[in-house]
DNA sequence: GTGTTTGCAAAGTGTTTGCAATTTA
DNA sequence: TAAATTGCAAACACTTTGCAAACAC
């Protein structure tokens, strides 16, 4: 099945999220959203931006990733207690995590079924279900 | 169903794992294994040890948690990119993570069924499947 | 006694923050 | 021009490490 994600120019996304489309945010948004689903750390995105001639500081990359996540443009994936990974795919889905290369690979939401979900502890509601399949070189 | 875990004195566990049963390791092992399943951060375990009159440094707690994990006595759970959680239950199971209290709660392995597991990417094998159900106060 | 482990303080890694300068609307 | 954003450097939280003293066998 081919998923067509509603195309949305990055500028629209930013303004819709209430974020001023500054030069840095536009450049980072293009890197994140204009080439399919991506999984990046702040350091990786910063390197890529700088490599593409975008002048942006690492601090701004961190702030931008956090703002994008808070606005729902990105999703944070907890796989490693050392660093944060940000996922440009915000739809329901899961991940393979290659422990050798430290790379994430999407698993579409309906490729995995989590059944018999126990009910949340008293006084709590379910906020999300993360499935991470850890793999390593065979 | 009541699960009886094969009882094993902490001293035996340590020597079986090839770790010298030092005063610090014995004390930490007792805190970790003598009262059911536990989920702790290094800081929490250190505080508890000190609170119980055990003289041990935070650095040793970190080293010990890592050694125990490497020996299979503990399992590390990645839920938060800030700190590491260690789980004294090494059997196959999953977790609720309360995002308000930052506490983990076990979900027994057979309470959740992950079906249709996609096969691992070429050249890799599955090493483990983590299911984390994030909850928050309702 | 010999090799292992500990504790301390220092260093390391990833991330956030204060604030003046710059940019956006 | 007023408010938001940036970049830098400093601060921060968590974790690891080097090394001398203490300990286990």
Coordinates of C-alpha atoms (C1' of nucleotides) in Angstrom, one line a residue:
Chain A
X1 CA 0.0 0.0 0.0
X2 CA 1.4 3.4 -1.0
X3 CA 0.7 6.1 1.5
X4 CA 0.1 9.5 0.1
X5 CA 0.7 12.0 2.8
X6 CA -1.1 15.2 2.3
X7 CA 1.5 17.5 0.9
X8 CA 2.0 20.7 2.8
X9 CA 4.7 23.2 2.1
X10 CA 7.0 23.8 5.0
X11 CA 6.1 27.4 5.3
X12 CA 2.4 26.5 5.8
X13 CA 3.3 24.0 8.4
X14 CA 5.3 26.5 10.4
X15 CA 2.7 29.2 10.3
X16 CA -0.1 26.7 11.1
X17 CA 1.9 25.7 14.1
X18 CA 2.2 29.3 15.2
X19 CA 6.0 29.4 14.5
X20 CA 7.5 32.3 12.6
X21 CA 9.0 31.0 9.4
X22 CA 12.6 32.1 10.1
X23 CA 15.4 31.3 7.8
X24 CA 16.7 28.6 10.3
X25 CA 13.3 27.0 10.9
X26 CA 12.5 26.9 7.2
X27 CA 15.8 25.3 6.4
X28 CA 15.5 22.7 9.1
X29 CA 11.9 22.0 8.2
X30 CA 12.9 21.3 4.6
X31 CA 15.6 18.9 5.7
X32 CA 13.1 17.2 7.9
X33 CA 10.0 17.1 5.8
X34 CA 11.0 17.3 2.2
X35 CA 12.5 13.9 1.8
X36 CA 10.2 11.3 3.3
X37 CA 10.3 10.0 6.8
X38 CA 13.4 10.8 8.8
X39 CA 14.9 9.9 12.1
X40 CA 17.5 12.3 13.4
X41 CA 19.4 13.4 16.5
X42 CA 20.0 17.1 17.0
X43 CA 23.7 16.6 16.2
X44 CA 22.9 14.8 13.0
X45 CA 20.5 17.4 11.8
X46 CA 22.9 20.2 12.7
X47 CA 25.7 18.5 10.7
X48 CA 23.5 18.1 7.7
X49 CA 22.3 21.7 7.8
X50 CA 25.9 23.0 8.1
X51 CA 26.9 20.6 5.3
X52 CA 24.2 22.1 3.1
X53 CA 25.5 25.6 3.8
X54 CA 22.8 26.5 6.3
X55 CA 24.0 28.8 9.0
X56 CA 22.4 27.6 12.2
X57 CA 23.8 26.9 15.7
X58 CA 23.4 23.6 17.5
X59 CA 21.4 25.4 20.2
X60 CA 18.9 26.5 17.7
X61 CA 18.6 23.0 16.3
X62 CA 17.8 21.8 19.8
X63 CA 15.3 24.5 20.3
X64 CA 13.7 24.0 17.0
X65 CA 13.4 20.2 17.4
X66 CA 11.7 20.8 20.7
X67 CA 9.4 23.4 19.3
X68 CA 8.5 21.2 16.4
X69 CA 7.8 18.3 18.7
X70 CA 5.7 20.5 21.0
X71 CA 3.7 21.6 18.0
X72 CA 3.1 18.0 16.8
X73 CA 5.3 18.4 13.7
X74 CA 7.7 15.8 15.1
X75 CA 7.6 12.9 17.4
X76 CA 10.3 12.0 19.9
X77 CA 11.3 8.3 20.0
X78 CA 12.9 7.0 23.2
X79 CA 15.3 4.2 22.2
X80 CA 18.5 5.2 23.8
X81 CA 19.0 6.9 27.1
X82 CA 22.0 8.7 25.8
X83 CA 20.4 10.9 23.1
X84 CA 17.0 11.9 21.7
X85 CA 15.8 10.8 18.3
X86 CA 13.2 12.8 16.4
X87 CA 10.9 11.3 13.9
X88 CA 9.3 13.3 11.0
X89 CA 6.5 10.7 10.8
X90 CA 3.9 11.6 13.4
X91 CA 1.4 8.9 12.4
X92 CA 0.9 5.9 14.5
X93 CA 3.7 3.5 13.8
X94 CA 6.5 1.6 15.4
X95 CA 10.2 1.0 15.0
X96 CA 13.1 -1.3 14.4
X97 CA 16.2 0.0 16.1
X98 CA 19.4 -1.4 14.8
X99 CA 21.7 -1.5 17.8
X100 CA 24.8 -1.7 15.7
X101 CA 24.2 1.2 13.4
X102 CA 21.9 3.1 15.9
X103 CA 19.5 3.7 13.1
X104 CA 15.7 3.6 13.3
X105 CA 13.5 2.1 10.7
X106 CA 9.7 2.7 10.5
X107 CA 7.2 -0.1 10.8
X108 CA 3.8 1.0 9.6
X109 CA 1.2 1.1 12.2
X110 CA -0.9 -1.8 10.9
X111 CA 2.1 -4.1 10.4
X112 CA 2.1 -4.7 14.1
X113 CA -0.9 -5.5 16.2
X114 CA -0.7 -5.2 19.9
X115 CA -3.5 -7.2 21.3
X116 CA -4.8 -7.8 24.8
X117 CA -3.7 -4.4 25.8
X118 CA -4.1 -4.3 29.5
X119 CA -6.1 -1.4 30.9
X120 CA -4.1 1.5 32.3
X121 CA -3.5 1.6 36.0
X122 CA -6.3 3.3 38.1
X123 CA -6.3 7.0 37.7
X124 CA -4.4 7.0 34.4
X125 CA -5.3 6.9 30.7
X126 CA -3.2 5.6 27.9
X127 CA -1.3 8.2 26.0
X128 CA 0.5 6.1 23.5
X129 CA 1.9 2.7 22.8
X130 CA 5.5 2.4 21.6
X131 CA 6.8 -0.8 20.1
X132 CA 10.5 -1.0 19.5
X133 CA 12.0 -4.1 17.9
X134 CA 15.7 -4.1 18.7
X135 CA 17.8 -5.9 16.0
X136 CA 21.5 -6.5 15.4
X137 CA 23.6 -7.7 12.6
X138 CA 23.1 -11.4 12.0
Chain B
X1 CA -1.6 -16.6 38.9
X2 CA 1.2 -16.3 41.5
X3 CA 4.6 -16.4 40.0
X4 CA 7.2 -18.1 42.2
X5 CA 10.6 -16.9 41.0
X6 CA 13.3 -19.4 41.8
X7 CA 14.9 -18.0 44.9
X8 CA 18.5 -17.4 44.8
X9 CA 20.5 -15.8 47.5
X10 CA 22.2 -12.6 46.3
X11 CA 25.6 -14.0 47.1
X12 CA 25.1 -16.9 44.8
X13 CA 23.9 -14.6 42.1
X14 CA 27.0 -12.5 42.3
X15 CA 29.4 -15.3 42.3
X16 CA 27.5 -17.1 39.5
X17 CA 27.9 -13.9 37.5
X18 CA 31.6 -13.8 38.2
X19 CA 31.4 -10.8 40.4
X20 CA 33.1 -10.6 43.7
X21 CA 30.6 -10.3 46.5
X22 CA 31.9 -7.1 47.9
X23 CA 30.1 -5.2 50.7
X24 CA 28.7 -2.6 48.2
X25 CA 27.6 -5.1 45.6
X26 CA 25.9 -7.3 48.2
X27 CA 24.0 -4.4 49.7
X28 CA 22.9 -3.1 46.3
X29 CA 21.9 -6.6 45.2
X30 CA 19.8 -7.0 48.3
X31 CA 18.0 -3.8 47.6
X32 CA 17.4 -4.8 44.0
X33 CA 16.5 -8.4 44.4
X34 CA 15.1 -9.0 47.9
X35 CA 11.8 -7.2 47.5
X36 CA 10.1 -8.1 44.3
X37 CA 10.5 -6.4 41.0
X38 CA 12.0 -3.0 41.0
X39 CA 12.7 -0.2 38.6
X40 CA 15.3 2.2 39.7
X41 CA 17.6 4.9 38.4
X42 CA 21.2 5.1 39.7
X43 CA 20.3 8.2 41.8
X44 CA 17.3 6.5 43.4
X45 CA 19.2 3.4 44.3
X46 CA 22.1 5.4 45.7
X47 CA 19.6 7.4 47.8
X48 CA 18.0 4.3 49.1
X49 CA 21.3 2.7 49.9
X50 CA 22.5 5.7 51.8
X51 CA 19.2 6.0 53.5
X52 CA 19.6 2.4 54.7
X53 CA 23.1 3.2 56.1
X54 CA 25.0 1.6 53.3
X55 CA 28.2 3.4 52.5
X56 CA 28.5 3.5 48.8
X57 CA 29.4 6.2 46.3
X58 CA 27.2 7.2 43.3
X59 CA 30.0 6.2 41.0
X60 CA 30.0 2.6 42.4
X61 CA 26.2 2.5 42.0
X62 CA 26.6 3.4 38.3
X63 CA 29.3 0.8 37.8
X64 CA 27.4 -1.8 39.7
X65 CA 24.2 -1.3 37.7
X66 CA 26.2 -1.6 34.5
X67 CA 28.0 -4.7 35.6
X68 CA 24.7 -6.3 36.8
X69 CA 23.2 -5.5 33.4
X70 CA 26.1 -6.9 31.5
X71 CA 25.8 -10.1 33.5
X72 CA 22.1 -10.4 32.9
X73 CA 21.1 -9.7 36.4
X74 CA 19.3 -6.6 35.4
X75 CA 17.7 -5.2 32.3
X76 CA 17.9 -1.6 31.2
X77 CA 14.7 0.0 30.0
X78 CA 14.8 2.9 27.6
X79 CA 11.8 5.2 28.3
X80 CA 13.3 8.5 28.9
X81 CA 16.3 10.1 27.1
X82 CA 17.4 11.8 30.3
X83 CA 18.2 8.9 32.5
X84 CA 18.5 5.1 32.5
X85 CA 16.1 2.9 34.3
X86 CA 17.1 -0.6 35.5
X87 CA 14.7 -3.4 36.0
X88 CA 15.3 -6.2 38.4
X89 CA 12.9 -8.4 36.4
X90 CA 14.8 -9.9 33.5
X91 CA 12.0 -12.1 32.2
X92 CA 10.1 -11.2 29.1
X93 CA 7.6 -8.5 29.9
X94 CA 6.6 -5.0 29.1
X95 CA 5.9 -1.7 30.8
X96 CA 3.5 1.0 31.6
X97 CA 5.3 4.3 32.0
X98 CA 3.6 7.0 34.0
X99 CA 4.7 10.2 32.4
X100 CA 3.6 12.3 35.4
X101 CA 5.3 10.3 38.1
X102 CA 8.0 8.9 35.8
X103 CA 7.4 5.5 37.3
X104 CA 7.5 2.1 35.5
X105 CA 5.0 -0.7 36.2
X106 CA 5.5 -4.2 34.9
X107 CA 3.1 -5.8 32.5
X108 CA 3.6 -9.6 32.4
X109 CA 4.9 -11.0 29.2
X110 CA 1.7 -12.8 28.3
X111 CA -0.6 -10.0 29.0
X112 CA 0.4 -8.3 25.8
X113 CA 0.6 -10.1 22.5
X114 CA 2.5 -8.5 19.7
X115 CA 1.3 -10.2 16.5
X116 CA 2.2 -9.9 12.9
X117 CA 5.8 -9.2 13.9
X118 CA 7.4 -8.1 10.7
X119 CA 10.6 -9.8 9.9
X120 CA 13.8 -8.0 10.7
X121 CA 15.5 -6.0 8.0
X122 CA 18.0 -8.0 5.8
X123 CA 21.1 -8.9 7.6
X124 CA 19.7 -8.4 11.0
X125 CA 18.1 -10.6 13.6
X126 CA 15.6 -9.6 16.3
X127 CA 17.2 -9.1 19.7
X128 CA 14.2 -8.1 21.7
X129 CA 10.8 -6.4 21.6
X130 CA 10.0 -3.6 23.9
X131 CA 6.4 -2.5 24.4
X132 CA 6.0 0.7 26.4
X133 CA 2.5 2.0 27.2
X134 CA 2.7 5.6 28.1
X135 CA 0.0 6.7 30.5
X136 CA -0.8 9.9 32.3
X137 CA -3.1 11.0 35.1
X138 CA -6.7 11.0 33.9
Chain C
dG1 C1' 50.7 -10.6 48.1
dT2 C1' 48.2 -9.9 43.9
dG3 C1' 44.6 -8.5 41.4
dT4 C1' 40.0 -6.4 42.0
dT5 C1' 37.1 -2.9 43.6
dT6 C1' 36.1 1.5 45.7
dG7 C1' 35.7 6.6 46.2
dC8 C1' 36.8 10.9 44.9
dA9 C1' 37.2 14.4 41.8
dA10 C1' 37.7 15.5 37.2
dA11 C1' 36.2 14.9 32.6
dG12 C1' 32.8 13.7 29.2
dT13 C1' 28.3 13.8 26.6
dG14 C1' 24.1 15.5 25.4
dT15 C1' 21.0 19.3 26.3
dT16 C1' 19.1 23.7 28.1
dT17 C1' 19.5 28.6 29.3
dG18 C1' 20.6 33.8 30.0
dC19 C1' 21.3 37.5 27.5
dA20 C1' 22.8 40.8 23.9
dA21 C1' 22.4 41.2 19.0
dT22 C1' 19.6 40.3 15.1
dT23 C1' 15.5 39.4 12.6
dT24 C1' 10.5 39.3 11.7
dA25 C1' 6.0 41.2 11.3
Chain D
dT1 C1' 9.3 49.5 16.7
dA2 C1' 7.8 45.8 19.5
dA3 C1' 8.1 41.1 20.0
dA4 C1' 10.2 36.8 18.7
dT5 C1' 14.3 34.4 17.5
dT6 C1' 19.2 33.5 17.2
dG7 C1' 24.0 32.4 18.6
dC8 C1' 27.3 32.2 21.9
dA9 C1' 29.1 30.7 26.1
dA10 C1' 28.0 29.2 30.4
dA11 C1' 25.3 26.1 33.0
dC12 C1' 23.2 21.7 33.6
dA13 C1' 21.9 16.7 34.4
dC14 C1' 23.5 12.4 34.0
dT15 C1' 27.2 9.2 33.3
dT16 C1' 32.0 7.6 32.9
dT17 C1' 36.9 7.5 34.0
dG18 C1' 41.8 7.9 36.1
dC19 C1' 44.1 6.8 39.9
dA20 C1' 45.5 6.1 44.8
dA21 C1' 43.7 3.7 48.8
dA22 C1' 41.1 -0.2 50.5
dC23 C1' 39.6 -4.8 50.0
dA24 C1' 38.9 -9.8 48.6
dC25 C1' 40.9 -14.1 47.9

